[in-house]
Amino acid sequence: MDMCLPVFLDISQCKGTTPCRFQFDAYDLALKVGKQGRRATFENALSHIAPFGLDEKAAMSIVSEIKAIFSGWQNHFKEMGVTLKDMDKLSRRFSHSGFRFDAFT
């Protein structure tokens, strides 16, 4: 089960749009979500929010929720019994440069 972006899916209003490593350190979604198409970054997701029924305040609130989820992913996964080996594999999903929060908070 891919738990990478549970709140980000609310922005896209579609299920199954988890990021996939497509090339190098970039992730792309299955569907277009912003002005940069399928690029899986906050910048892209926030670039065209109106079609999803969001204003800037609502979109930024979702980014804050995502930040809270991302910041506690390791503790949550430990509590759920995820092995260290699996957590190491998953850590790449939580370190994607497109999901840095400093530019959005």
PDB file of N, CA and C in Angstrom:
ATOM      1  N   MET A   1       0.847  -1.182   0.000  1.00  0.00           N
ATOM      2  CA  MET A   1       0.000   0.000   0.000  1.00  0.00           C
ATOM      3  C   MET A   1       0.883   1.232   0.000  1.00  0.00           C
ATOM      4  N   ASP A   2       0.669   2.125  -0.910  1.00  0.00           N
ATOM      5  CA  ASP A   2       1.495   3.316  -1.039  1.00  0.00           C
ATOM      6  C   ASP A   2       0.895   4.437  -0.210  1.00  0.00           C
ATOM      7  N   MET A   3       1.586   4.830   0.852  1.00  0.00           N
ATOM      8  CA  MET A   3       1.097   5.861   1.763  1.00  0.00           C
ATOM      9  C   MET A   3       1.845   7.170   1.568  1.00  0.00           C
ATOM     10  N   CYS A   4       2.386   7.387   0.397  1.00  0.00           N
ATOM     11  CA  CYS A   4       3.246   8.545   0.172  1.00  0.00           C
ATOM     12  C   CYS A   4       2.540   9.870   0.322  1.00  0.00           C
ATOM     13  N   LEU A   5       1.401  10.016  -0.280  1.00  0.00           N
ATOM     14  CA  LEU A   5       0.770  11.320  -0.340  1.00  0.00           C
ATOM     15  C   LEU A   5      -0.717  11.252  -0.019  1.00  0.00           C
ATOM     16  N   PRO A   6      -1.088  10.816   1.180  1.00  0.00           N
ATOM     17  CA  PRO A   6      -2.509  10.641   1.449  1.00  0.00           C
ATOM     18  C   PRO A   6      -3.310  11.933   1.371  1.00  0.00           C
ATOM     19  N   VAL A   7      -2.754  13.051   1.779  1.00  0.00           N
ATOM     20  CA  VAL A   7      -3.501  14.300   1.741  1.00  0.00           C
ATOM     21  C   VAL A   7      -3.396  14.948   0.371  1.00  0.00           C
ATOM     22  N   PHE A   8      -2.274  14.766  -0.308  1.00  0.00           N
ATOM     23  CA  PHE A   8      -2.087  15.331  -1.643  1.00  0.00           C
ATOM     24  C   PHE A   8      -3.186  14.850  -2.581  1.00  0.00           C
ATOM     25  N   LEU A   9      -3.683  13.667  -2.348  1.00  0.00           N
ATOM     26  CA  LEU A   9      -4.746  13.142  -3.195  1.00  0.00           C
ATOM     27  C   LEU A   9      -6.003  13.988  -3.099  1.00  0.00           C
ATOM     28  N   ASP A  10      -6.224  14.651  -1.950  1.00  0.00           N
ATOM     29  CA  ASP A  10      -7.366  15.538  -1.827  1.00  0.00           C
ATOM     30  C   ASP A  10      -7.262  16.696  -2.814  1.00  0.00           C
ATOM     31  N   ILE A  11      -6.059  17.183  -3.057  1.00  0.00           N
ATOM     32  CA  ILE A  11      -5.868  18.270  -4.006  1.00  0.00           C
ATOM     33  C   ILE A  11      -6.237  17.795  -5.406  1.00  0.00           C
ATOM     34  N   SER A  12      -5.833  16.608  -5.763  1.00  0.00           N
ATOM     35  CA  SER A  12      -6.051  16.126  -7.127  1.00  0.00           C
ATOM     36  C   SER A  12      -7.467  15.612  -7.353  1.00  0.00           C
ATOM     37  N   GLN A  13      -8.205  15.338  -6.287  1.00  0.00           N
ATOM     38  CA  GLN A  13      -9.573  14.843  -6.399  1.00  0.00           C
ATOM     39  C   GLN A  13      -9.675  13.580  -7.249  1.00  0.00           C
ATOM     40  N   CYS A  14      -8.645  12.783  -7.220  1.00  0.00           N
ATOM     41  CA  CYS A  14      -8.696  11.521  -7.950  1.00  0.00           C
ATOM     42  C   CYS A  14      -7.909  10.476  -7.173  1.00  0.00           C
ATOM     43  N   LYS A  15      -8.317   9.270  -7.298  1.00  0.00           N
ATOM     44  CA  LYS A  15      -7.665   8.185  -6.575  1.00  0.00           C
ATOM     45  C   LYS A  15      -6.600   7.543  -7.452  1.00  0.00           C
ATOM     46  N   GLY A  16      -5.572   7.030  -6.818  1.00  0.00           N
ATOM     47  CA  GLY A  16      -4.546   6.308  -7.545  1.00  0.00           C
ATOM     48  C   GLY A  16      -3.516   7.189  -8.218  1.00  0.00           C
ATOM     49  N   THR A  17      -3.341   8.392  -7.747  1.00  0.00           N
ATOM     50  CA  THR A  17      -2.353   9.280  -8.366  1.00  0.00           C
ATOM     51  C   THR A  17      -1.104   9.361  -7.508  1.00  0.00           C
ATOM     52  N   THR A  18      -0.603   8.221  -7.109  1.00  0.00           N
ATOM     53  CA  THR A  18       0.618   8.208  -6.317  1.00  0.00           C
ATOM     54  C   THR A  18       1.813   8.441  -7.222  1.00  0.00           C
ATOM     55  N   PRO A  19       2.832   9.127  -6.705  1.00  0.00           N
ATOM     56  CA  PRO A  19       3.983   9.432  -7.557  1.00  0.00           C
ATOM     57  C   PRO A  19       4.800   8.187  -7.871  1.00  0.00           C
ATOM     58  N   CYS A  20       5.352   8.149  -9.043  1.00  0.00           N
ATOM     59  CA  CYS A  20       6.213   7.053  -9.466  1.00  0.00           C
ATOM     60  C   CYS A  20       7.540   7.629  -9.917  1.00  0.00           C
ATOM     61  N   ARG A  21       8.631   6.977  -9.556  1.00  0.00           N
ATOM     62  CA  ARG A  21       9.933   7.449 -10.006  1.00  0.00           C
ATOM     63  C   ARG A  21       9.976   7.251 -11.510  1.00  0.00           C
ATOM     64  N   PHE A  22      10.023   8.340 -12.240  1.00  0.00           N
ATOM     65  CA  PHE A  22       9.977   8.272 -13.696  1.00  0.00           C
ATOM     66  C   PHE A  22      11.363   8.452 -14.287  1.00  0.00           C
ATOM     67  N   GLN A  23      12.093   9.427 -13.784  1.00  0.00           N
ATOM     68  CA  GLN A  23      13.449   9.659 -14.260  1.00  0.00           C
ATOM     69  C   GLN A  23      14.218  10.385 -13.169  1.00  0.00           C
ATOM     70  N   PHE A  24      15.418   9.994 -12.962  1.00  0.00           N
ATOM     71  CA  PHE A  24      16.309  10.631 -12.000  1.00  0.00           C
ATOM     72  C   PHE A  24      15.608  10.836 -10.660  1.00  0.00           C
ATOM     73  N   ASP A  25      15.600  12.081 -10.162  1.00  0.00           N
ATOM     74  CA  ASP A  25      14.975  12.368  -8.875  1.00  0.00           C
ATOM     75  C   ASP A  25      13.603  13.004  -9.026  1.00  0.00           C
ATOM     76  N   ALA A  26      13.014  12.907 -10.177  1.00  0.00           N
ATOM     77  CA  ALA A  26      11.706  13.512 -10.412  1.00  0.00           C
ATOM     78  C   ALA A  26      10.613  12.460 -10.296  1.00  0.00           C
ATOM     79  N   TYR A  27       9.487  12.897  -9.802  1.00  0.00           N
ATOM     80  CA  TYR A  27       8.314  12.036  -9.733  1.00  0.00           C
ATOM     81  C   TYR A  27       7.239  12.616 -10.632  1.00  0.00           C
ATOM     82  N   ASP A  28       6.477  11.747 -11.245  1.00  0.00           N
ATOM     83  CA  ASP A  28       5.351  12.170 -12.054  1.00  0.00           C
ATOM     84  C   ASP A  28       4.111  11.416 -11.594  1.00  0.00           C
ATOM     85  N   LEU A  29       2.981  12.089 -11.662  1.00  0.00           N
ATOM     86  CA  LEU A  29       1.707  11.492 -11.310  1.00  0.00           C
ATOM     87  C   LEU A  29       1.079  10.864 -12.550  1.00  0.00           C
ATOM     88  N   ALA A  30       0.047  10.085 -12.347  1.00  0.00           N
ATOM     89  CA  ALA A  30      -0.649   9.472 -13.477  1.00  0.00           C
ATOM     90  C   ALA A  30      -1.475  10.502 -14.241  1.00  0.00           C
ATOM     91  N   LEU A  31      -1.971  11.517 -13.543  1.00  0.00           N
ATOM     92  CA  LEU A  31      -2.820  12.534 -14.158  1.00  0.00           C
ATOM     93  C   LEU A  31      -2.217  13.920 -13.978  1.00  0.00           C
ATOM     94  N   LYS A  32      -2.563  14.827 -14.855  1.00  0.00           N
ATOM     95  CA  LYS A  32      -2.103  16.210 -14.744  1.00  0.00           C
ATOM     96  C   LYS A  32      -2.812  16.892 -13.580  1.00  0.00           C
ATOM     97  N   VAL A  33      -2.058  17.659 -12.787  1.00  0.00           N
ATOM     98  CA  VAL A  33      -2.656  18.368 -11.656  1.00  0.00           C
ATOM     99  C   VAL A  33      -2.373  19.860 -11.665  1.00  0.00           C
ATOM    100  N   GLY A  34      -1.481  20.326 -12.512  1.00  0.00           N
ATOM    101  CA  GLY A  34      -1.137  21.744 -12.518  1.00  0.00           C
ATOM    102  C   GLY A  34      -0.560  22.187 -13.838  1.00  0.00           C
ATOM    103  N   LYS A  35       0.014  23.378 -13.833  1.00  0.00           N
ATOM    104  CA  LYS A  35       0.559  23.959 -15.060  1.00  0.00           C
ATOM    105  C   LYS A  35       1.765  23.191 -15.590  1.00  0.00           C
ATOM    106  N   GLN A  36       2.410  22.387 -14.728  1.00  0.00           N
ATOM    107  CA  GLN A  36       3.536  21.557 -15.152  1.00  0.00           C
ATOM    108  C   GLN A  36       3.081  20.122 -15.420  1.00  0.00           C
ATOM    109  N   GLY A  37       1.810  19.963 -15.698  1.00  0.00           N
ATOM    110  CA  GLY A  37       1.286  18.648 -16.056  1.00  0.00           C
ATOM    111  C   GLY A  37       1.308  17.653 -14.915  1.00  0.00           C
ATOM    112  N   ARG A  38       2.003  16.535 -15.121  1.00  0.00           N
ATOM    113  CA  ARG A  38       2.021  15.431 -14.162  1.00  0.00           C
ATOM    114  C   ARG A  38       3.116  15.556 -13.118  1.00  0.00           C
ATOM    115  N   ARG A  39       3.915  16.610 -13.160  1.00  0.00           N
ATOM    116  CA  ARG A  39       5.039  16.765 -12.223  1.00  0.00           C
ATOM    117  C   ARG A  39       4.519  16.762 -10.789  1.00  0.00           C
ATOM    118  N   ALA A  40       5.066  15.893  -9.955  1.00  0.00           N
ATOM    119  CA  ALA A  40       4.616  15.722  -8.572  1.00  0.00           C
ATOM    120  C   ALA A  40       5.395  16.642  -7.639  1.00  0.00           C
ATOM    121  N   THR A  41       5.007  17.918  -7.651  1.00  0.00           N
ATOM    122  CA  THR A  41       5.603  18.896  -6.734  1.00  0.00           C
ATOM    123  C   THR A  41       4.488  19.752  -6.157  1.00  0.00           C
ATOM    124  N   PHE A  42       4.763  20.334  -4.981  1.00  0.00           N
ATOM    125  CA  PHE A  42       3.787  21.259  -4.421  1.00  0.00           C
ATOM    126  C   PHE A  42       3.611  22.462  -5.335  1.00  0.00           C
ATOM    127  N   GLU A  43       4.704  22.927  -5.899  1.00  0.00           N
ATOM    128  CA  GLU A  43       4.627  24.076  -6.802  1.00  0.00           C
ATOM    129  C   GLU A  43       3.633  23.801  -7.933  1.00  0.00           C
ATOM    130  N   ASN A  44       3.721  22.629  -8.521  1.00  0.00           N
ATOM    131  CA  ASN A  44       2.806  22.277  -9.600  1.00  0.00           C
ATOM    132  C   ASN A  44       1.379  22.126  -9.088  1.00  0.00           C
ATOM    133  N   ALA A  45       1.203  21.431  -7.999  1.00  0.00           N
ATOM    134  CA  ALA A  45      -0.142  21.219  -7.462  1.00  0.00           C
ATOM    135  C   ALA A  45      -0.816  22.539  -7.108  1.00  0.00           C
ATOM    136  N   LEU A  46      -0.043  23.494  -6.632  1.00  0.00           N
ATOM    137  CA  LEU A  46      -0.604  24.786  -6.242  1.00  0.00           C
ATOM    138  C   LEU A  46      -0.719  25.760  -7.413  1.00  0.00           C
ATOM    139  N   SER A  47      -0.203  25.389  -8.569  1.00  0.00           N
ATOM    140  CA  SER A  47      -0.193  26.303  -9.711  1.00  0.00           C
ATOM    141  C   SER A  47      -1.553  26.434 -10.399  1.00  0.00           C
ATOM    142  N   HIS A  48      -2.458  25.522 -10.129  1.00  0.00           N
ATOM    143  CA  HIS A  48      -3.750  25.543 -10.828  1.00  0.00           C
ATOM    144  C   HIS A  48      -4.791  24.881  -9.932  1.00  0.00           C
ATOM    145  N   ILE A  49      -5.174  25.574  -8.857  1.00  0.00           N
ATOM    146  CA  ILE A  49      -6.037  24.975  -7.835  1.00  0.00           C
ATOM    147  C   ILE A  49      -7.531  25.175  -8.085  1.00  0.00           C
ATOM    148  N   ALA A  50      -7.886  26.174  -8.866  1.00  0.00           N
ATOM    149  CA  ALA A  50      -9.306  26.484  -9.075  1.00  0.00           C
ATOM    150  C   ALA A  50     -10.127  25.297  -9.588  1.00  0.00           C
ATOM    151  N   PRO A  51      -9.623  24.496 -10.543  1.00  0.00           N
ATOM    152  CA  PRO A  51     -10.435  23.370 -11.025  1.00  0.00           C
ATOM    153  C   PRO A  51     -10.777  22.354  -9.933  1.00  0.00           C
ATOM    154  N   PHE A  52     -10.044  22.402  -8.830  1.00  0.00           N
ATOM    155  CA  PHE A  52     -10.295  21.468  -7.735  1.00  0.00           C
ATOM    156  C   PHE A  52     -11.164  22.085  -6.649  1.00  0.00           C
ATOM    157  N   GLY A  53     -11.703  23.270  -6.936  1.00  0.00           N
ATOM    158  CA  GLY A  53     -12.604  23.915  -5.988  1.00  0.00           C
ATOM    159  C   GLY A  53     -11.908  24.485  -4.770  1.00  0.00           C
ATOM    160  N   LEU A  54     -10.633  24.820  -4.908  1.00  0.00           N
ATOM    161  CA  LEU A  54      -9.858  25.329  -3.781  1.00  0.00           C
ATOM    162  C   LEU A  54      -9.459  26.778  -4.009  1.00  0.00           C
ATOM    163  N   ASP A  55      -9.423  27.535  -2.910  1.00  0.00           N
ATOM    164  CA  ASP A  55      -8.789  28.840  -2.973  1.00  0.00           C
ATOM    165  C   ASP A  55      -7.398  28.683  -2.366  1.00  0.00           C
ATOM    166  N   GLU A  56      -6.608  29.740  -2.392  1.00  0.00           N
ATOM    167  CA  GLU A  56      -5.224  29.638  -1.913  1.00  0.00           C
ATOM    168  C   GLU A  56      -5.156  29.226  -0.444  1.00  0.00           C
ATOM    169  N   LYS A  57      -6.049  29.762   0.384  1.00  0.00           N
ATOM    170  CA  LYS A  57      -6.050  29.430   1.813  1.00  0.00           C
ATOM    171  C   LYS A  57      -6.317  27.935   2.029  1.00  0.00           C
ATOM    172  N   ALA A  58      -7.295  27.399   1.326  1.00  0.00           N
ATOM    173  CA  ALA A  58      -7.619  25.973   1.466  1.00  0.00           C
ATOM    174  C   ALA A  58      -6.474  25.100   0.977  1.00  0.00           C
ATOM    175  N   ALA A  59      -5.866  25.485  -0.142  1.00  0.00           N
ATOM    176  CA  ALA A  59      -4.743  24.708  -0.680  1.00  0.00           C
ATOM    177  C   ALA A  59      -3.563  24.721   0.289  1.00  0.00           C
ATOM    178  N   MET A  60      -3.270  25.878   0.863  1.00  0.00           N
ATOM    179  CA  MET A  60      -2.161  25.969   1.812  1.00  0.00           C
ATOM    180  C   MET A  60      -2.466  25.184   3.091  1.00  0.00           C
ATOM    181  N   SER A  61      -3.723  25.111   3.464  1.00  0.00           N
ATOM    182  CA  SER A  61      -4.114  24.296   4.615  1.00  0.00           C
ATOM    183  C   SER A  61      -3.808  22.822   4.354  1.00  0.00           C
ATOM    184  N   ILE A  62      -4.056  22.379   3.139  1.00  0.00           N
ATOM    185  CA  ILE A  62      -3.740  20.998   2.769  1.00  0.00           C
ATOM    186  C   ILE A  62      -2.234  20.774   2.808  1.00  0.00           C
ATOM    187  N   VAL A  63      -1.456  21.750   2.331  1.00  0.00           N
ATOM    188  CA  VAL A  63       0.006  21.641   2.395  1.00  0.00           C
ATOM    189  C   VAL A  63       0.451  21.507   3.847  1.00  0.00           C
ATOM    190  N   SER A  64      -0.158  22.263   4.757  1.00  0.00           N
ATOM    191  CA  SER A  64       0.186  22.156   6.182  1.00  0.00           C
ATOM    192  C   SER A  64      -0.130  20.770   6.728  1.00  0.00           C
ATOM    193  N   GLU A  65      -1.252  20.203   6.306  1.00  0.00           N
ATOM    194  CA  GLU A  65      -1.605  18.843   6.726  1.00  0.00           C
ATOM    195  C   GLU A  65      -0.572  17.837   6.225  1.00  0.00           C
ATOM    196  N   ILE A  66      -0.169  18.003   4.985  1.00  0.00           N
ATOM    197  CA  ILE A  66       0.829  17.103   4.412  1.00  0.00           C
ATOM    198  C   ILE A  66       2.137  17.218   5.181  1.00  0.00           C
ATOM    199  N   LYS A  67       2.523  18.439   5.520  1.00  0.00           N
ATOM    200  CA  LYS A  67       3.755  18.656   6.283  1.00  0.00           C
ATOM    201  C   LYS A  67       3.698  17.899   7.606  1.00  0.00           C
ATOM    202  N   ALA A  68       2.570  17.966   8.286  1.00  0.00           N
ATOM    203  CA  ALA A  68       2.422  17.260   9.564  1.00  0.00           C
ATOM    204  C   ALA A  68       2.538  15.749   9.375  1.00  0.00           C
ATOM    205  N   ILE A  69       1.944  15.236   8.320  1.00  0.00           N
ATOM    206  CA  ILE A  69       2.016  13.798   8.043  1.00  0.00           C
ATOM    207  C   ILE A  69       3.443  13.388   7.709  1.00  0.00           C
ATOM    208  N   PHE A  70       4.079  14.146   6.829  1.00  0.00           N
ATOM    209  CA  PHE A  70       5.446  13.819   6.422  1.00  0.00           C
ATOM    210  C   PHE A  70       6.406  13.875   7.598  1.00  0.00           C
ATOM    211  N   SER A  71       6.255  14.874   8.460  1.00  0.00           N
ATOM    212  CA  SER A  71       7.217  15.037   9.550  1.00  0.00           C
ATOM    213  C   SER A  71       7.152  13.894  10.556  1.00  0.00           C
ATOM    214  N   GLY A  72       6.047  13.172  10.606  1.00  0.00           N
ATOM    215  CA  GLY A  72       5.924  12.083  11.565  1.00  0.00           C
ATOM    216  C   GLY A  72       5.862  10.702  10.944  1.00  0.00           C
ATOM    217  N   TRP A  73       6.232  10.580   9.686  1.00  0.00           N
ATOM    218  CA  TRP A  73       6.049   9.297   9.008  1.00  0.00           C
ATOM    219  C   TRP A  73       6.850   8.181   9.650  1.00  0.00           C
ATOM    220  N   GLN A  74       8.086   8.448  10.078  1.00  0.00           N
ATOM    221  CA  GLN A  74       8.920   7.376  10.641  1.00  0.00           C
ATOM    222  C   GLN A  74       8.324   6.823  11.930  1.00  0.00           C
ATOM    223  N   ASN A  75       7.905   7.705  12.827  1.00  0.00           N
ATOM    224  CA  ASN A  75       7.296   7.236  14.075  1.00  0.00           C
ATOM    225  C   ASN A  75       6.011   6.461  13.799  1.00  0.00           C
ATOM    226  N   HIS A  76       5.205   6.960  12.897  1.00  0.00           N
ATOM    227  CA  HIS A  76       3.949   6.280  12.565  1.00  0.00           C
ATOM    228  C   HIS A  76       4.218   4.882  12.006  1.00  0.00           C
ATOM    229  N   PHE A  77       5.164   4.792  11.085  1.00  0.00           N
ATOM    230  CA  PHE A  77       5.465   3.499  10.488  1.00  0.00           C
ATOM    231  C   PHE A  77       6.035   2.529  11.524  1.00  0.00           C
ATOM    232  N   LYS A  78       6.886   3.021  12.433  1.00  0.00           N
ATOM    233  CA  LYS A  78       7.409   2.163  13.508  1.00  0.00           C
ATOM    234  C   LYS A  78       6.268   1.623  14.355  1.00  0.00           C
ATOM    235  N   GLU A  79       5.333   2.513  14.722  1.00  0.00           N
ATOM    236  CA  GLU A  79       4.186   2.103  15.530  1.00  0.00           C
ATOM    237  C   GLU A  79       3.327   1.068  14.808  1.00  0.00           C
ATOM    238  N   MET A  80       3.298   1.119  13.496  1.00  0.00           N
ATOM    239  CA  MET A  80       2.505   0.181  12.701  1.00  0.00           C
ATOM    240  C   MET A  80       3.253  -1.121  12.415  1.00  0.00           C
ATOM    241  N   GLY A  81       4.499  -1.221  12.896  1.00  0.00           N
ATOM    242  CA  GLY A  81       5.254  -2.454  12.745  1.00  0.00           C
ATOM    243  C   GLY A  81       6.012  -2.600  11.440  1.00  0.00           C
ATOM    244  N   VAL A  82       6.206  -1.510  10.720  1.00  0.00           N
ATOM    245  CA  VAL A  82       6.972  -1.569   9.477  1.00  0.00           C
ATOM    246  C   VAL A  82       8.433  -1.839   9.821  1.00  0.00           C
ATOM    247  N   THR A  83       9.045  -2.764   9.128  1.00  0.00           N
ATOM    248  CA  THR A  83      10.431  -3.131   9.419  1.00  0.00           C
ATOM    249  C   THR A  83      11.390  -2.011   9.022  1.00  0.00           C
ATOM    250  N   LEU A  84      12.564  -2.008   9.644  1.00  0.00           N
ATOM    251  CA  LEU A  84      13.581  -1.008   9.309  1.00  0.00           C
ATOM    252  C   LEU A  84      13.996  -1.124   7.844  1.00  0.00           C
ATOM    253  N   LYS A  85      14.062  -2.350   7.346  1.00  0.00           N
ATOM    254  CA  LYS A  85      14.419  -2.564   5.942  1.00  0.00           C
ATOM    255  C   LYS A  85      13.393  -1.897   5.023  1.00  0.00           C
ATOM    256  N   ASP A  86      12.115  -2.104   5.316  1.00  0.00           N
ATOM    257  CA  ASP A  86      11.070  -1.488   4.498  1.00  0.00           C
ATOM    258  C   ASP A  86      11.055   0.028   4.659  1.00  0.00           C
ATOM    259  N   MET A  87      11.304   0.502   5.872  1.00  0.00           N
ATOM    260  CA  MET A  87      11.349   1.951   6.094  1.00  0.00           C
ATOM    261  C   MET A  87      12.488   2.581   5.307  1.00  0.00           C
ATOM    262  N   ASP A  88      13.599   1.873   5.216  1.00  0.00           N
ATOM    263  CA  ASP A  88      14.722   2.386   4.436  1.00  0.00           C
ATOM    264  C   ASP A  88      14.324   2.524   2.968  1.00  0.00           C
ATOM    265  N   LYS A  89      13.616   1.525   2.454  1.00  0.00           N
ATOM    266  CA  LYS A  89      13.147   1.588   1.067  1.00  0.00           C
ATOM    267  C   LYS A  89      12.155   2.736   0.868  1.00  0.00           C
ATOM    268  N   LEU A  90      11.281   2.929   1.841  1.00  0.00           N
ATOM    269  CA  LEU A  90      10.255   3.964   1.739  1.00  0.00           C
ATOM    270  C   LEU A  90      10.799   5.371   1.939  1.00  0.00           C
ATOM    271  N   SER A  91      11.940   5.487   2.578  1.00  0.00           N
ATOM    272  CA  SER A  91      12.469   6.819   2.906  1.00  0.00           C
ATOM    273  C   SER A  91      12.668   7.679   1.663  1.00  0.00           C
ATOM    274  N   ARG A  92      12.965   7.057   0.529  1.00  0.00           N
ATOM    275  CA  ARG A  92      13.119   7.817  -0.724  1.00  0.00           C
ATOM    276  C   ARG A  92      11.837   8.547  -1.094  1.00  0.00           C
ATOM    277  N   ARG A  93      10.707   7.958  -0.766  1.00  0.00           N
ATOM    278  CA  ARG A  93       9.415   8.576  -1.081  1.00  0.00           C
ATOM    279  C   ARG A  93       9.170   9.841  -0.259  1.00  0.00           C
ATOM    280  N   PHE A  94       9.819   9.925   0.895  1.00  0.00           N
ATOM    281  CA  PHE A  94       9.606  11.066   1.779  1.00  0.00           C
ATOM    282  C   PHE A  94      10.706  12.109   1.661  1.00  0.00           C
ATOM    283  N   SER A  95      11.666  11.885   0.791  1.00  0.00           N
ATOM    284  CA  SER A  95      12.764  12.839   0.642  1.00  0.00           C
ATOM    285  C   SER A  95      12.779  13.486  -0.739  1.00  0.00           C
ATOM    286  N   HIS A  96      11.738  13.281  -1.504  1.00  0.00           N
ATOM    287  CA  HIS A  96      11.641  13.829  -2.859  1.00  0.00           C
ATOM    288  C   HIS A  96      11.741  15.350  -2.822  1.00  0.00           C
ATOM    289  N   SER A  97      12.639  15.913  -3.601  1.00  0.00           N
ATOM    290  CA  SER A  97      12.887  17.357  -3.578  1.00  0.00           C
ATOM    291  C   SER A  97      11.658  18.179  -3.943  1.00  0.00           C
ATOM    292  N   GLY A  98      10.733  17.631  -4.677  1.00  0.00           N
ATOM    293  CA  GLY A  98       9.526  18.364  -5.042  1.00  0.00           C
ATOM    294  C   GLY A  98       8.588  18.603  -3.888  1.00  0.00           C
ATOM    295  N   PHE A  99       8.849  17.923  -2.775  1.00  0.00           N
ATOM    296  CA  PHE A  99       7.973  18.053  -1.625  1.00  0.00           C
ATOM    297  C   PHE A  99       8.663  18.714  -0.446  1.00  0.00           C
ATOM    298  N   ARG A 100       9.575  19.610  -0.734  1.00  0.00           N
ATOM    299  CA  ARG A 100      10.171  20.425   0.325  1.00  0.00           C
ATOM    300  C   ARG A 100       9.134  21.447   0.755  1.00  0.00           C
ATOM    301  N   PHE A 101       9.068  21.667   2.051  1.00  0.00           N
ATOM    302  CA  PHE A 101       8.020  22.520   2.591  1.00  0.00           C
ATOM    303  C   PHE A 101       8.448  23.958   2.826  1.00  0.00           C
ATOM    304  N   ASP A 102       9.751  24.216   2.861  1.00  0.00           N
ATOM    305  CA  ASP A 102      10.206  25.547   3.247  1.00  0.00           C
ATOM    306  C   ASP A 102       9.660  26.647   2.343  1.00  0.00           C
ATOM    307  N   ALA A 103       9.421  26.364   1.102  1.00  0.00           N
ATOM    308  CA  ALA A 103       8.912  27.385   0.185  1.00  0.00           C
ATOM    309  C   ALA A 103       7.414  27.631   0.353  1.00  0.00           C
ATOM    310  N   PHE A 104       6.734  26.754   1.085  1.00  0.00           N
ATOM    311  CA  PHE A 104       5.280  26.843   1.155  1.00  0.00           C
ATOM    312  C   PHE A 104       4.740  27.066   2.556  1.00  0.00           C
ATOM    313  N   THR A 105       5.616  27.276   3.530  1.00  0.00           N
ATOM    314  CA  THR A 105       5.120  27.484   4.892  1.00  0.00           C
ATOM    315  C   THR A 105       5.733  28.705   5.502  1.00  0.00           C
TER     316      THR A 105
END
